[in-house]
Structure formats: structure tokens, C-alpha cells
Tab-separated table of C-alpha atoms and ligand atoms in Angstrom:
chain	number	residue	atom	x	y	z
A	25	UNK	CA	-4.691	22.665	45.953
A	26	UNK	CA	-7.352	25.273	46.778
A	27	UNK	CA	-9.684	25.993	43.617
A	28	UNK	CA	-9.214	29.644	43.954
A	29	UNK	CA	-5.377	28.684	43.747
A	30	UNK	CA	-5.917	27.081	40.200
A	31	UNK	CA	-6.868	30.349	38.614
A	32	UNK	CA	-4.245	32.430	37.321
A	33	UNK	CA	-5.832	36.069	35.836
A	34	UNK	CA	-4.226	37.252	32.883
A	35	UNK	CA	-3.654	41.168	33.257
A	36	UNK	CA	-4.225	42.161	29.537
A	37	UNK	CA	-4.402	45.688	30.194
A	38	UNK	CA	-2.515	48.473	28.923
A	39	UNK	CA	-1.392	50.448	32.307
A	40	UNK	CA	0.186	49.989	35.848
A	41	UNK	CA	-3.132	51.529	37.083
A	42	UNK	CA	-5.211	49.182	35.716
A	43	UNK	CA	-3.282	45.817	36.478
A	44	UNK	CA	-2.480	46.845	39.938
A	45	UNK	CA	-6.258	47.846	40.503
A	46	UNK	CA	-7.102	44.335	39.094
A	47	UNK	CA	-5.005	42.703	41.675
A	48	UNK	CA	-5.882	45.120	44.697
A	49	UNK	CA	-9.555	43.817	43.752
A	50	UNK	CA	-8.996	40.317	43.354
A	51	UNK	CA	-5.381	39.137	45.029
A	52	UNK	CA	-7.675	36.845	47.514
A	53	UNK	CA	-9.471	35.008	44.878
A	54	UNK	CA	-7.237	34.031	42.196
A	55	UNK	CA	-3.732	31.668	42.839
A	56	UNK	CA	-1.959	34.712	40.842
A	57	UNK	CA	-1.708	36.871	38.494
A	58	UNK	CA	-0.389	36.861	34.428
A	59	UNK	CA	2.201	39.669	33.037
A	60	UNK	CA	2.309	39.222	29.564
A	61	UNK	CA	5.093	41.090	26.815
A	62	UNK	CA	2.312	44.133	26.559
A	63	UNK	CA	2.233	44.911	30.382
A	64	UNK	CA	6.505	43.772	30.956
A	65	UNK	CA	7.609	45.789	28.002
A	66	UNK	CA	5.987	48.761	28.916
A	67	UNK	CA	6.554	49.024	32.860
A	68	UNK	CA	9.360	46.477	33.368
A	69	UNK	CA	10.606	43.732	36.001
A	70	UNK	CA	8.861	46.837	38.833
A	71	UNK	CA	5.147	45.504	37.352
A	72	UNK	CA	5.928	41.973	39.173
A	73	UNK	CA	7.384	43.667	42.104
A	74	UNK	CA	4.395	45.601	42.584
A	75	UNK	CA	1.945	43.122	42.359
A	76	UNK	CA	4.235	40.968	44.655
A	77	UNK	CA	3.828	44.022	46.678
A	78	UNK	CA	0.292	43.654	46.698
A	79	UNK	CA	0.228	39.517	47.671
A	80	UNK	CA	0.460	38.765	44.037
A	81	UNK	CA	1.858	35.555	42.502
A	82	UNK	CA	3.385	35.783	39.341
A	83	UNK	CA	3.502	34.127	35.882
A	84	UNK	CA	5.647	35.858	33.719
A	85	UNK	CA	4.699	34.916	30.294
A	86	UNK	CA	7.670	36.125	28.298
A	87	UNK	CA	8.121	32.774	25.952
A	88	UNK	CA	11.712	33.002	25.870
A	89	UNK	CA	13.378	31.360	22.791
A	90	UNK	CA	17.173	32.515	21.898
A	91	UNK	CA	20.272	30.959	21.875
A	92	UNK	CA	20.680	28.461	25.356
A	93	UNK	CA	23.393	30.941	27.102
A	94	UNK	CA	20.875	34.036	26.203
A	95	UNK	CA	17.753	31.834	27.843
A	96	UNK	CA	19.820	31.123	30.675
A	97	UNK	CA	20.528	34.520	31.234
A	98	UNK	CA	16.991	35.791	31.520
A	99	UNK	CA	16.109	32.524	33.672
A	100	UNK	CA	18.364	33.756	36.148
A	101	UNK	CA	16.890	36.987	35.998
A	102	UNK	CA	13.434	35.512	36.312
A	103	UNK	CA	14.767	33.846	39.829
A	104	UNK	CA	15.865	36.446	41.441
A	105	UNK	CA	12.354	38.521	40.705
A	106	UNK	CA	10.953	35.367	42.522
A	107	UNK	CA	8.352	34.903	40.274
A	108	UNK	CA	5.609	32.031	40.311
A	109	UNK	CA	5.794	30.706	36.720
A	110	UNK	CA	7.887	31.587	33.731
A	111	UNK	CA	7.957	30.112	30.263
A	112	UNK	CA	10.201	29.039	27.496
A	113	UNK	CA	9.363	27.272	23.798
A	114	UNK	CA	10.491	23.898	23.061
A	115	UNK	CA	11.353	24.364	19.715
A	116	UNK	CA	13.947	26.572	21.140
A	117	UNK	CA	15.556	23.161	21.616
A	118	UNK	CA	16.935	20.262	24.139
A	119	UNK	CA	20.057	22.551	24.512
A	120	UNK	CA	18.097	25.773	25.256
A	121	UNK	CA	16.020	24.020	28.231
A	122	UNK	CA	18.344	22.169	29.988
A	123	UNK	CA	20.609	25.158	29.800
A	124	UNK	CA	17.123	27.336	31.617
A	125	UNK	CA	16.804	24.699	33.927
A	126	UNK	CA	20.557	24.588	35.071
A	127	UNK	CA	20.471	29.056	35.807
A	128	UNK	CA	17.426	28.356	37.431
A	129	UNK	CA	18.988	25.938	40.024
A	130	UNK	CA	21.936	27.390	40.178
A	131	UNK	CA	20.323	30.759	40.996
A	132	UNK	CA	17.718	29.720	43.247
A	133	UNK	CA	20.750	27.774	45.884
A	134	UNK	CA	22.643	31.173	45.205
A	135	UNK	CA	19.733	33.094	46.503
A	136	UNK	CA	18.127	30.792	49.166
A	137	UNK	CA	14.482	31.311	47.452
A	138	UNK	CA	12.218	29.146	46.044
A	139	UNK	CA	12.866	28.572	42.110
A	140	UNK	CA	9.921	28.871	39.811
A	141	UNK	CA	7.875	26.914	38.097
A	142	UNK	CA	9.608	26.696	34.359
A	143	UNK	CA	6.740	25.898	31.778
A	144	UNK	CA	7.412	25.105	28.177
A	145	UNK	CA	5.261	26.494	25.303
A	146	UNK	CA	4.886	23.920	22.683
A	147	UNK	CA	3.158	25.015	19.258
A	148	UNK	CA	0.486	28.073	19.728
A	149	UNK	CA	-2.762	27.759	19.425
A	150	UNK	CA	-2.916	30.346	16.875
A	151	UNK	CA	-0.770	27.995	14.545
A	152	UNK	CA	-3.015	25.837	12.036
A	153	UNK	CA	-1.818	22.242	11.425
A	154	UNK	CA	-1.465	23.754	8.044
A	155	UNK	CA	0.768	26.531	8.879
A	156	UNK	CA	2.831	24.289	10.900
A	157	UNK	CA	3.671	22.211	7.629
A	158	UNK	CA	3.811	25.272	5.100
A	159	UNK	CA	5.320	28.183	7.002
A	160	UNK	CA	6.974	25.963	9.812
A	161	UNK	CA	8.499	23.226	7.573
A	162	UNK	CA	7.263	20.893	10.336
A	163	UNK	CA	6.166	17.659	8.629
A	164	UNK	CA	4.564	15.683	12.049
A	165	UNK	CA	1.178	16.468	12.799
A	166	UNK	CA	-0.021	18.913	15.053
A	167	UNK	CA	-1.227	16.707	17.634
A	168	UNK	CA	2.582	14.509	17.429
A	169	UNK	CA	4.188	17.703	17.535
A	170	UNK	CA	2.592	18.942	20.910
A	171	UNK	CA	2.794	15.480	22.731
A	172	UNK	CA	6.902	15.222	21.313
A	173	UNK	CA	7.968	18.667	22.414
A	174	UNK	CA	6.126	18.508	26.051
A	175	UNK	CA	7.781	15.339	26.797
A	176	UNK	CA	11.271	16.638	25.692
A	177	UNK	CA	10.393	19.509	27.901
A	178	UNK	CA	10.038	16.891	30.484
A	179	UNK	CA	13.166	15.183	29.625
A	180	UNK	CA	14.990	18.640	30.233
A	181	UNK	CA	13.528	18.838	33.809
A	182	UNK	CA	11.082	21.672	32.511
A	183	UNK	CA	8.154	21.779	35.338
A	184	UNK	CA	5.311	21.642	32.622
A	185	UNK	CA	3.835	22.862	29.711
A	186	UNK	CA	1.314	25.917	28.748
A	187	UNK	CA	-1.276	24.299	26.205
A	188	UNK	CA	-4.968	23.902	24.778
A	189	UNK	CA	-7.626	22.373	26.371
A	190	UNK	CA	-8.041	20.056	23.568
A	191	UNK	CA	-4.226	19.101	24.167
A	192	UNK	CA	-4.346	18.222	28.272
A	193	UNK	CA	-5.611	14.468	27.832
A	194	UNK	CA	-2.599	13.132	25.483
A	195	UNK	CA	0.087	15.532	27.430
A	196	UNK	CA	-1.352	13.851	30.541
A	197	UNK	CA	-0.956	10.610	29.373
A	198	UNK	CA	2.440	10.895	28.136
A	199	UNK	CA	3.924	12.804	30.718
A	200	UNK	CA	2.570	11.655	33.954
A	201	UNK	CA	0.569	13.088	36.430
A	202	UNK	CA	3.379	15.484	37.960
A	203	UNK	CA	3.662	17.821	34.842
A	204	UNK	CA	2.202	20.847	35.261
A	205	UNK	CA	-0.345	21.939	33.196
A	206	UNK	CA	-1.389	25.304	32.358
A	207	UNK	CA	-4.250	26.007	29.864
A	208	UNK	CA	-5.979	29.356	28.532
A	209	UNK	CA	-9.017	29.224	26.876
A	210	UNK	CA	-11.873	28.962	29.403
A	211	UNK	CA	-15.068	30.154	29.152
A	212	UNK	CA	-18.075	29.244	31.923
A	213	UNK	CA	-21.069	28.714	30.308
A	214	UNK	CA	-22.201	32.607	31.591
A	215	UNK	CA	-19.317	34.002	29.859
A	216	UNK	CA	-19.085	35.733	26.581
A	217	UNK	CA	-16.928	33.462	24.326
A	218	UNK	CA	-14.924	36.791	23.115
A	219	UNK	CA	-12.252	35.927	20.274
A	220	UNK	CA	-11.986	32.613	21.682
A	221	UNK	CA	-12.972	29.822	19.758
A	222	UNK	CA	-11.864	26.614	21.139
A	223	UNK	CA	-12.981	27.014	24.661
A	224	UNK	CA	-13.378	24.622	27.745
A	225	UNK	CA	-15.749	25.834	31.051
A	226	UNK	CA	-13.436	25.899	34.019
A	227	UNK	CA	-15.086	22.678	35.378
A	228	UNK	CA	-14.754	20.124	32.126
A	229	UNK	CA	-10.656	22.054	32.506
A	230	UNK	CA	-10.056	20.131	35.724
A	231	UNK	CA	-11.848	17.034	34.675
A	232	UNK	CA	-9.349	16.768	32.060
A	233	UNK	CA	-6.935	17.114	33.794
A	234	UNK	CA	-5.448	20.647	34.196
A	235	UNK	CA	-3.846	21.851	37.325
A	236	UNK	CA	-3.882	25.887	36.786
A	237	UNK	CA	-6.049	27.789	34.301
A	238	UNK	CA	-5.412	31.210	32.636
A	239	UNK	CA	-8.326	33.407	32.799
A	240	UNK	CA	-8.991	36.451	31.517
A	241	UNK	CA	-11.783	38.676	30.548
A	242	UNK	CA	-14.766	36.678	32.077
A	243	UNK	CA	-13.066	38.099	35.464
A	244	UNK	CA	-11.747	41.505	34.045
A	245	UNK	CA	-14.409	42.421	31.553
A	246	UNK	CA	-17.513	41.459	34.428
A	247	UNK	CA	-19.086	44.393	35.761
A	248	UNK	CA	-18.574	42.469	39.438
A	249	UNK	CA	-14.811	40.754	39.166
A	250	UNK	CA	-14.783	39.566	42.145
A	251	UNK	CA	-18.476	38.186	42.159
A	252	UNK	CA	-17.001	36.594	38.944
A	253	UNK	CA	-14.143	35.023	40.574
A	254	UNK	CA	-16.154	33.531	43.202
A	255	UNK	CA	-18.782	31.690	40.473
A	256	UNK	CA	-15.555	30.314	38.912
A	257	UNK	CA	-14.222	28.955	41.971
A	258	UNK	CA	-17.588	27.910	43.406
A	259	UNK	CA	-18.115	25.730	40.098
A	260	UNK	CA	-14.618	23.932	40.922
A	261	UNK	CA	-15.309	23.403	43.871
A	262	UNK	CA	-18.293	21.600	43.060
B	7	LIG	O1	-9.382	37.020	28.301
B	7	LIG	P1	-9.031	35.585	28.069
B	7	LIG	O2	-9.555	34.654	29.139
B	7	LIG	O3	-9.361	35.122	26.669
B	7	LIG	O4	-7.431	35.574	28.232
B	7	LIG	C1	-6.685	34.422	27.992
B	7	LIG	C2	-5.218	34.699	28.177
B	7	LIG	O5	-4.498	33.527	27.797
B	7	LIG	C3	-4.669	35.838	27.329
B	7	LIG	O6	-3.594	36.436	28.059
B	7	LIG	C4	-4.138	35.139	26.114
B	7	LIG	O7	-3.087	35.816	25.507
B	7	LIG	C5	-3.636	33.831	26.719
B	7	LIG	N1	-3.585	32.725	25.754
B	7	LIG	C6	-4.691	32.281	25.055
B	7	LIG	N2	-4.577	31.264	24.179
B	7	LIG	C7	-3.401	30.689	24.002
B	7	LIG	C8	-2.282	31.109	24.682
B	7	LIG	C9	-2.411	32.152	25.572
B	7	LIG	O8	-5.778	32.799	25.240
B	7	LIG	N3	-3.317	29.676	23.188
């Protein structure tokens, strides 16, 4: 894979203006492009369409987590946009997966397209250990918790898993090298931090192992974005 295709920039922004200004500027430097619940619940399945429009990839980071025929329904939904990446929790269950894997399939032989990626999201990074025993009623630790629910995601045929930085080497080692792993929280070492604490440079990311990396504001917030872009990928490449 081409280093510039490992980055994926998360369009945190609050208009169709903005995001499709983002990826006019930078649609040749980054692998694609992240529409989170703030951008798709304002503007709708037209924001990926546009940015396809524009030689966009797309992750569409929904987290969907309802009952398995519900899932299913908005899995098929996600195939036909033809979107890059899409993503589900695993504590939505074995059921729930396997039932977004199946519409996924079934959908992309219906349609003669390429089906996406289908990423699990295992337990947030906002979520303390603590808060996964008291509010949670989870009794495993954190760290048990991650590695179980990726592999069932893998057991379910799921592509791969979002996660931490900190959580790439065990979810490496117990799910193989063909998982896909997506991580946020990269910083290069010219970056502000922002309200990220547990952060990774792009560089150390790879060594550990991930294959795509969700980056935000050290591209959108630089005064040059795509000057930023190209120190990112220059320091893969290296
Ligand atoms: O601007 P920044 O690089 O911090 O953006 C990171 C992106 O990754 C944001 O869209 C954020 O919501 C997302 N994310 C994260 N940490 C997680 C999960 C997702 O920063 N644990």
C-alpha cells in the first residue's frame, strides 16, 4: 500500500462547504476521507456522494449497534453508497455481525460492486477500565475485553477493527496479520497534541502494526494542509 493511502482524514467540520473544500484540497494525498454522525446527520447519504464525486474514498463512521435485522438493514444501505469502510460495535453481538456481514454480501453480488470494508468498534477509548466495570457491568479487564471482542469480530467475518494505538500489538497478535486495523489518535511530533491524550506519531503507528490511520486536525487545523499531508506521508515513507 502507498503511505499516502494509509491516511484516512477525519472531516470534523460542521458544513458541506467545509468538508468538500477539505477534500477538493487534499483528495490526492490522503487514501480517503472520514464522515462521522455530525457531518451524516446533518447533510445525509449526498455528503459521501459528493466527496465520491470529488475522488473521495469513504469511511462512514456511523457505529451501528441495534437489533441484527436493523444492522443488516443499514449494511445494505452502506453497499449500495459504495463506501470504503463502515463500522459496527461488537458488543452489539455474534448475531448482529454475522447478520452485517451476510447484507453486505448479499448486496454487493446483487449490485456487481465492490463490498466494503466492515470494521468493528470494540470498547471506546473514552471508556475507563473503571467505567467499563461500574457503568458497563463488564467484569474482564479492559485490555481482555478489546482482544475478546476483535477476535469475535473476526470469527463473524468482520474485515477489522477501529482501536487505540496502545491496543494494535495484542489485536495483531491474536488476530493475524490480515485484520484490518484502523487507529485514531496520531500526533507527529510537530503537531499540537489537542484533546488527545494517548497519542502515537504516524511512524511508531505503522511500526506497530497499523494498516490505516485516522487523522484529523494536524491536517485540517495546519495553516498549509496539504504541506501537512505531505510531512505525514514523507515520515512513512521513511
Ligand atoms: O483531529 P484528530 O486527529 O484528533 O481526529 C481524530 C478522529 O478520530 C476524530 O474524528 C475522532 O472522533 C476519532 N476518534 C478518536 N479517538 C477514538 C475514536 C475515534 O480520536 N478513540
Amino acid at each position: 500500500m502507498k503511505p499516502q493511502d494509509r491516511i484516512i482524514l477525519a472531516l470534523d467540520v460542521d458544513s458541506e462547504a467545509k468538508a468538500l473544500n477539505l477534500v477538493e484540497k487534499l483528495a490526492d494525498s490522503v487514501g480517503a476521507f472520514k464522515v462521522g454522525m455530525q457531518l451524516y446527520n446533518q447533510l445525509g447519504p449526498s455528503i459521501v456522494q459528493r466527496i465520491q464525486g470529488l475522488g473521495g474514498r469513504v469511511f462512514v463512521d456511523l457505529k451501528f449497534h441495534d437489533i441484527p435485522n436493523t444492522v443488516a438493514g443499514a449494511a445494505k444501505i452502506m453497499t449500495g453508497l459504495n463506501c470504503f469502510m463502515f463500522n459496527v460495535h461488537a458488543s452489539g453481538g455474534r448475531e448482529m455481525m454475522t447478520a452485517a456481514m451476510k447484507a453486505v454480501q448479499e448486496e454487493s453480488t446483487r449490485l456487481g460492486c465492490e463490498p466494503p470494508l466492515v470494521l468493528a468498534v470494540t470498547v471506546l477509548t473514552s471508556i475507563s477500565e473503571q467505567q467499563l466495570h461500574d457503568d458497563m457491568f463488564i467484569s474482564r479487564r479492559l485490555e481482555q475485553t478489546v482482544v475478546g471482542w476483535a477476535q469475535m469480530a473476526k470469527e463473524c467475518g468482520l474485515n477489522g477493527v477501529v482501536c487505540s494505538p496502545h491496543e494494535i500489538a495484542p489485536i495483531r497478535q491474536a488476530c493475524g496479520s490480515d485484520f484490518v486495523i484502523v487507529t485514531p489518535g496520531i500526533r507527529p511530533l510537530w503537531s499540537e497534541k489537542n484533546d488527545q491524550k494517548r497519542i502515537t506519531t504516524p511512524r511508531e503507528a505503522l511500526k506497530i502494526g497499523a494498516d490505516y490511520m485516522v487523522i484529523g486536525r494536524p491536517i485540517t487545523a495546519a495553516s498549509a494542509p496539504r504541506e501537512a499531508a505531505r510531512r505525514i506521508i514523507e515520515e512513512l515513507e521513511e
